[in-house]
mmCIF file of C-alpha atoms in Angstrom:
data_model
loop_
_atom_site.group_PDB
_atom_site.id
_atom_site.type_symbol
_atom_site.label_atom_id
_atom_site.label_comp_id
_atom_site.label_asym_id
_atom_site.label_seq_id
_atom_site.Cartn_x
_atom_site.Cartn_y
_atom_site.Cartn_z
ATOM 1 C CA MET W 1 31.357 -44.950 -1.777
ATOM 2 C CA SER W 2 29.541 -44.228 -5.345
ATOM 3 C CA VAL W 3 29.065 -40.970 -6.541
ATOM 4 C CA LEU W 4 29.052 -39.707 -10.132
ATOM 5 C CA MET W 5 28.735 -35.905 -10.761
ATOM 6 C CA VAL W 6 26.885 -35.217 -13.461
ATOM 7 C CA SER W 7 27.891 -31.684 -15.220
ATOM 8 C CA GLY W 8 28.021 -30.270 -18.696
ATOM 9 C CA THR W 9 29.351 -27.767 -21.492
ATOM 10 C CA GLY W 10 26.737 -25.297 -20.609
ATOM 11 C CA THR W 11 23.324 -24.786 -19.624
ATOM 12 C CA GLU W 12 19.808 -26.594 -21.575
ATOM 13 C CA ILE W 13 21.748 -29.641 -22.874
ATOM 14 C CA GLY W 14 19.719 -32.464 -21.572
ATOM 15 C CA LYS W 15 22.282 -33.017 -17.932
ATOM 16 C CA THR W 16 18.469 -34.042 -16.038
ATOM 17 C CA MET W 17 17.720 -36.178 -18.628
ATOM 18 C CA THR W 18 20.765 -37.653 -18.679
ATOM 19 C CA THR W 19 20.654 -38.093 -14.882
ATOM 20 C CA ALA W 20 17.336 -39.035 -15.138
ATOM 21 C CA ALA W 21 18.350 -42.335 -17.771
ATOM 22 C CA VAL W 22 21.171 -43.406 -15.656
ATOM 23 C CA ALA W 23 19.037 -43.656 -12.440
ATOM 24 C CA ALA W 24 16.272 -45.453 -14.572
ATOM 25 C CA LEU W 25 18.699 -48.022 -15.553
ATOM 26 C CA ALA W 26 20.409 -48.210 -11.716
ATOM 27 C CA VAL W 27 16.794 -48.476 -10.651
ATOM 28 C CA ALA W 28 16.017 -51.115 -13.130
ATOM 29 C CA ALA W 29 18.920 -52.941 -12.158
ATOM 30 C CA GLY W 30 17.819 -53.567 -8.103
ATOM 31 C CA ARG W 31 20.179 -50.793 -7.217
ATOM 32 C CA SER W 32 19.162 -48.134 -4.654
ATOM 33 C CA VAL W 33 19.621 -44.414 -6.393
ATOM 34 C CA ALA W 34 19.424 -40.820 -4.923
ATOM 35 C CA VAL W 35 19.922 -37.781 -6.963
ATOM 36 C CA LEU W 36 21.296 -34.509 -5.301
ATOM 37 C CA LYS W 37 20.644 -30.711 -7.001
ATOM 38 C CA PRO W 38 22.839 -29.064 -4.808
ATOM 39 C CA ALA W 39 21.403 -25.551 -6.450
ATOM 40 C CA GLN W 40 18.147 -24.956 -8.176
ATOM 41 C CA THR W 41 17.788 -21.886 -9.923
ATOM 42 C CA GLY W 42 14.908 -20.102 -11.883
ATOM 43 C CA VAL W 43 12.271 -22.188 -10.244
ATOM 44 C CA GLY W 44 9.854 -20.659 -7.577
ATOM 45 C CA PRO W 45 8.830 -21.861 -4.337
ATOM 46 C CA GLY W 46 6.572 -25.063 -4.672
ATOM 47 C CA GLU W 47 7.501 -25.779 -8.318
ATOM 48 C CA PRO W 48 9.030 -29.230 -9.510
ATOM 49 C CA GLY W 49 12.666 -28.731 -9.761
ATOM 50 C CA ASP W 50 15.279 -30.805 -11.682
ATOM 51 C CA ALA W 51 15.693 -33.396 -8.616
ATOM 52 C CA ASP W 52 11.595 -33.995 -9.124
ATOM 53 C CA GLU W 53 11.976 -34.122 -12.820
ATOM 54 C CA VAL W 54 14.080 -36.715 -12.414
ATOM 55 C CA VAL W 55 12.120 -38.905 -9.650
ATOM 56 C CA ARG W 56 8.991 -38.636 -12.124
ATOM 57 C CA LEU W 57 10.654 -39.838 -14.827
ATOM 58 C CA ALA W 58 13.295 -42.645 -13.305
ATOM 59 C CA GLY W 59 10.376 -43.390 -10.872
ATOM 60 C CA ASP W 60 9.532 -43.086 -7.146
ATOM 61 C CA GLN W 61 12.095 -45.475 -5.616
ATOM 62 C CA VAL W 62 14.617 -42.182 -6.312
ATOM 63 C CA THR W 63 15.677 -40.447 -3.308
ATOM 64 C CA ALA W 64 15.731 -36.853 -4.286
ATOM 65 C CA VAL W 65 17.034 -33.903 -2.288
ATOM 66 C CA GLU W 66 17.817 -30.240 -3.355
ATOM 67 C CA LEU W 67 20.181 -28.337 -1.377
ATOM 68 C CA ALA W 68 18.753 -24.521 -2.162
ATOM 69 C CA ARG W 69 16.502 -22.845 -4.522
ATOM 70 C CA TYR W 70 16.664 -19.559 -6.281
ATOM 71 C CA PRO W 71 14.147 -18.037 -7.894
ATOM 72 C CA GLU W 72 15.965 -16.390 -10.936
ATOM 73 C CA PRO W 73 17.511 -18.498 -13.645
ATOM 74 C CA LEU W 74 20.985 -17.483 -12.659
ATOM 75 C CA ALA W 75 23.889 -19.446 -11.945
ATOM 76 C CA PRO W 76 23.583 -19.785 -8.178
ATOM 77 C CA ALA W 77 26.197 -17.441 -7.078
ATOM 78 C CA THR W 78 24.677 -14.539 -8.517
ATOM 79 C CA ALA W 79 21.175 -15.809 -8.024
ATOM 80 C CA ALA W 80 21.614 -16.368 -4.273
ATOM 81 C CA ARG W 81 23.359 -12.985 -3.525
ATOM 82 C CA ARG W 82 20.271 -11.107 -5.785
ATOM 83 C CA ALA W 83 17.515 -13.189 -3.570
ATOM 84 C CA GLY W 84 19.748 -12.201 -0.548
ATOM 85 C CA LEU W 85 19.855 -16.457 0.820
ATOM 86 C CA PRO W 86 22.785 -18.041 1.564
ATOM 87 C CA ALA W 87 25.025 -19.942 -1.164
ATOM 88 C CA VAL W 88 25.655 -23.646 -1.572
ATOM 89 C CA THR W 89 29.388 -24.296 -0.600
ATOM 90 C CA PRO W 90 31.544 -27.583 -2.000
ATOM 91 C CA ALA W 91 31.686 -28.512 1.209
ATOM 92 C CA GLU W 92 28.052 -28.647 1.726
ATOM 93 C CA VAL W 93 27.215 -30.509 -1.346
ATOM 94 C CA ALA W 94 30.424 -33.436 -0.285
ATOM 95 C CA GLU W 95 28.498 -33.601 3.024
ATOM 96 C CA ALA W 96 24.622 -34.139 1.653
ATOM 97 C CA ALA W 97 26.390 -36.644 -1.145
ATOM 98 C CA GLU W 98 28.010 -38.458 1.573
ATOM 99 C CA LYS W 99 25.308 -38.660 3.903
ATOM 100 C CA LEU W 100 22.845 -40.061 1.109
ATOM 101 C CA ALA W 101 25.917 -42.610 -0.041
ATOM 102 C CA ALA W 102 25.418 -44.541 3.460
ATOM 103 C CA SER W 103 22.308 -45.860 2.358
ATOM 104 C CA HIS W 104 22.227 -45.874 -1.421
ATOM 105 C CA ASP W 105 23.758 -47.652 -4.111
ATOM 106 C CA LEU W 106 24.520 -44.841 -6.565
ATOM 107 C CA VAL W 107 24.177 -41.037 -5.810
ATOM 108 C CA LEU W 108 24.069 -38.727 -8.727
ATOM 109 C CA VAL W 109 25.007 -35.565 -8.114
ATOM 110 C CA GLU W 110 23.745 -32.734 -10.751
ATOM 111 C CA GLY W 111 25.528 -29.912 -10.964
ATOM 112 C CA ALA W 112 24.286 -26.448 -12.453
ATOM 113 C CA GLY W 113 25.251 -25.272 -16.000
ATOM 114 C CA GLY W 114 28.704 -26.266 -16.692
ATOM 115 C CA LEU W 115 31.380 -27.061 -14.812
ATOM 116 C CA LEU W 116 32.651 -24.245 -13.610
ATOM 117 C CA VAL W 117 29.457 -22.184 -12.791
ATOM 118 C CA ARG W 118 30.230 -20.614 -9.252
ATOM 119 C CA PHE W 119 28.261 -21.735 -6.440
ATOM 120 C CA ASP W 120 29.778 -18.342 -4.114
ATOM 121 C CA GLU W 121 31.810 -16.116 -3.841
ATOM 122 C CA GLN W 122 34.613 -17.528 -3.262
ATOM 123 C CA ARG W 123 34.305 -18.749 -6.957
ATOM 124 C CA ARG W 124 34.036 -22.369 -5.629
ATOM 125 C CA THR W 125 32.586 -24.925 -8.263
ATOM 126 C CA LEU W 126 31.040 -28.388 -8.770
ATOM 127 C CA ALA W 127 34.432 -29.380 -9.658
ATOM 128 C CA ASP W 128 35.613 -28.525 -6.031
ATOM 129 C CA ALA W 129 32.735 -30.454 -4.722
ATOM 130 C CA ALA W 130 34.133 -33.733 -7.017
ATOM 131 C CA ARG W 131 37.407 -33.262 -5.736
ATOM 132 C CA LEU W 132 36.105 -33.240 -1.819
ATOM 133 C CA LEU W 133 34.329 -36.124 -2.917
ATOM 134 C CA ASN W 134 36.973 -37.548 -5.067
ATOM 135 C CA ALA W 135 34.440 -38.846 -7.629
ATOM 136 C CA PRO W 136 34.200 -38.949 -11.351
ATOM 137 C CA VAL W 137 32.228 -36.493 -13.393
ATOM 138 C CA LEU W 138 29.837 -37.762 -16.274
ATOM 139 C CA VAL W 139 30.254 -34.668 -18.745
ATOM 140 C CA VAL W 140 26.520 -34.496 -20.957
ATOM 141 C CA THR W 141 27.451 -32.197 -24.185
ATOM 142 C CA THR W 142 25.901 -31.374 -27.001
ATOM 143 C CA ALA W 143 25.774 -32.500 -30.638
ATOM 144 C CA GLY W 144 26.578 -30.202 -32.980
ATOM 145 C CA LEU W 145 29.255 -27.851 -34.311
ATOM 146 C CA GLY W 146 31.174 -26.141 -31.513
ATOM 147 C CA THR W 147 30.712 -29.154 -28.878
ATOM 148 C CA LEU W 148 34.356 -30.343 -29.790
ATOM 149 C CA ASN W 149 35.956 -27.321 -28.322
ATOM 150 C CA MET W 150 33.686 -26.950 -25.632
ATOM 151 C CA THR W 151 34.032 -30.396 -24.546
ATOM 152 C CA THR W 152 37.209 -30.502 -24.672
ATOM 153 C CA LEU W 153 38.114 -27.420 -22.681
ATOM 154 C CA THR W 154 35.929 -29.294 -19.898
ATOM 155 C CA GLY W 155 37.840 -32.392 -19.853
ATOM 156 C CA GLU W 156 41.001 -30.342 -19.211
ATOM 157 C CA ALA W 157 39.484 -28.695 -16.530
ATOM 158 C CA LEU W 158 38.817 -31.341 -14.781
ATOM 159 C CA ARG W 159 42.200 -32.651 -15.715
ATOM 160 C CA ALA W 160 43.648 -30.080 -14.480
ATOM 161 C CA ARG W 161 42.063 -30.387 -11.087
ATOM 162 C CA GLY W 162 43.181 -34.305 -10.937
ATOM 163 C CA LEU W 163 39.526 -35.272 -11.508
ATOM 164 C CA THR W 164 38.464 -38.256 -13.592
ATOM 165 C CA THR W 165 36.087 -37.801 -16.738
ATOM 166 C CA ARG W 166 33.733 -41.031 -16.645
ATOM 167 C CA GLY W 167 32.718 -40.377 -20.003
ATOM 168 C CA ILE W 168 30.584 -38.286 -22.230
ATOM 169 C CA VAL W 169 26.913 -38.238 -23.121
ATOM 170 C CA ILE W 170 25.495 -36.147 -25.874
ATOM 171 C CA GLY W 171 22.242 -34.719 -24.247
ATOM 172 C CA ALA W 172 20.079 -34.133 -27.009
ATOM 173 C CA TRP W 173 20.779 -36.173 -30.219
ATOM 174 C CA PRO W 174 18.884 -34.521 -33.494
ATOM 175 C CA HIS W 175 15.947 -36.626 -35.152
ATOM 176 C CA THR W 176 18.019 -35.401 -38.559
ATOM 177 C CA PRO W 177 21.848 -34.551 -37.681
ATOM 178 C CA ASP W 178 23.641 -32.315 -40.064
ATOM 179 C CA LEU W 179 26.955 -33.020 -41.156
ATOM 180 C CA ALA W 180 28.523 -31.389 -38.287
ATOM 181 C CA SER W 181 26.671 -34.010 -35.683
ATOM 182 C CA ARG W 182 27.579 -36.951 -37.803
ATOM 183 C CA CYS W 183 31.176 -36.031 -37.587
ATOM 184 C CA ASN W 184 31.267 -35.137 -33.884
ATOM 185 C CA LEU W 185 29.985 -38.314 -33.019
ATOM 186 C CA THR W 186 33.085 -40.434 -33.791
ATOM 187 C CA GLU W 187 35.421 -37.678 -32.798
ATOM 188 C CA LEU W 188 33.914 -36.472 -29.248
ATOM 189 C CA ALA W 189 35.808 -39.236 -27.678
ATOM 190 C CA ALA W 190 39.207 -38.177 -29.179
ATOM 191 C CA GLU W 191 38.943 -34.821 -28.209
ATOM 192 C CA ALA W 192 37.726 -34.795 -25.037
ATOM 193 C CA GLY W 193 40.203 -37.677 -23.506
ATOM 194 C CA ALA W 194 37.053 -40.269 -22.506
ATOM 195 C CA PRO W 195 34.718 -42.648 -24.265
ATOM 196 C CA LEU W 196 31.378 -41.448 -25.193
ATOM 197 C CA LEU W 197 28.699 -43.816 -23.340
ATOM 198 C CA GLY W 198 25.787 -42.581 -25.079
ATOM 199 C CA ALA W 199 23.063 -40.327 -26.451
ATOM 200 C CA LEU W 200 19.580 -39.387 -25.871
ATOM 201 C CA PRO W 201 17.155 -38.659 -28.615
ATOM 202 C CA GLU W 202 16.142 -34.891 -29.010
ATOM 203 C CA GLY W 203 12.836 -34.856 -26.752
ATOM 204 C CA ALA W 204 13.461 -37.490 -24.609
ATOM 205 C CA GLY W 205 12.091 -35.555 -21.889
ATOM 206 C CA ARG W 206 8.487 -35.587 -23.324
ATOM 207 C CA LEU W 207 8.413 -38.998 -23.525
ATOM 208 C CA GLY W 208 5.900 -40.399 -20.567
ATOM 209 C CA PRO W 209 7.641 -42.163 -17.601
ATOM 210 C CA GLU W 210 7.056 -45.636 -19.319
ATOM 211 C CA GLU W 211 8.766 -44.649 -22.847
ATOM 212 C CA PHE W 212 11.738 -42.855 -20.946
ATOM 213 C CA ARG W 213 12.342 -46.065 -18.556
ATOM 214 C CA ALA W 214 11.984 -48.130 -21.572
ATOM 215 C CA GLY W 215 14.689 -46.421 -24.253
ATOM 216 C CA ALA W 216 17.199 -45.356 -21.372
ATOM 217 C CA GLY W 217 18.876 -48.873 -22.276
ATOM 218 C CA GLU W 218 18.940 -47.724 -25.834
ATOM 219 C CA TRP W 219 20.486 -44.855 -25.344
ATOM 220 C CA LEU W 220 23.188 -45.519 -22.649
ATOM 221 C CA ALA W 221 26.198 -47.788 -23.169
ATOM 222 C CA PRO W 222 27.088 -50.578 -21.094
ATOM 223 C CA GLU W 223 29.288 -48.746 -18.454
ATOM 224 C CA LEU W 224 26.141 -47.155 -17.564
ATOM 225 C CA GLY W 225 23.503 -49.727 -17.422
ATOM 226 C CA GLY W 226 22.457 -49.807 -21.011
ATOM 227 C CA GLY W 227 22.803 -51.417 -24.698
ATOM 228 C CA TRP W 228 23.919 -47.982 -26.252
ATOM 229 C CA THR W 229 27.014 -48.657 -29.076
ATOM 230 C CA LEU W 230 28.217 -46.112 -31.557
ATOM 231 C CA GLY W 231 26.691 -47.853 -34.413
ATOM 232 C CA ALA W 232 23.085 -47.539 -32.658
ATOM 233 C CA THR W 233 23.283 -44.051 -33.567
ATOM 234 C CA THR W 234 22.454 -42.674 -37.083
#
């Protein structure tokens, strides 16, 4: 079973773009891909969510599955309670991922916000789903000041739960990186205890699908199907 969890050190940092880039490279390599969004928040009925955005950018060969949708842009547990809707549980996430893995080469499970954002009132999280699946976690982080602390804390939380960090990806590398960003580029891997596996350019989601797919190979490292190296980002 090939399941990869995609989490982050916070929200709005490029998880969906990173998920789309990984999916695009897998599709280009001839693999069948599914993306699973356990809890979509802040999106109304009929509006495209994160999984739909992955399909738009990576290609309609990607299977998109969303388990629950809540209208307010809040943590899933809070959004579910306020909407009067059932919360998603890690067991449901694991079951859905396993079903998708039976018919796909790669299943990408994109979390909401950071690793320990609560799914339900029992304080269960994406980390609990990853543990049920015994799946590695790809951590998406920011480039600038403060990222070393957030990324290190996420890595420690994963190790404390016996989970594997697949690697780190910078979700939005600035067009004009400042001193902190340039220094962090070489320090993130050591601080996180996991390899740096790429950096997506700021504004990647505004690219057209063809340009996005063509660029994905330049943004992600060989471990994720691309050709990115540390020296490729300036």
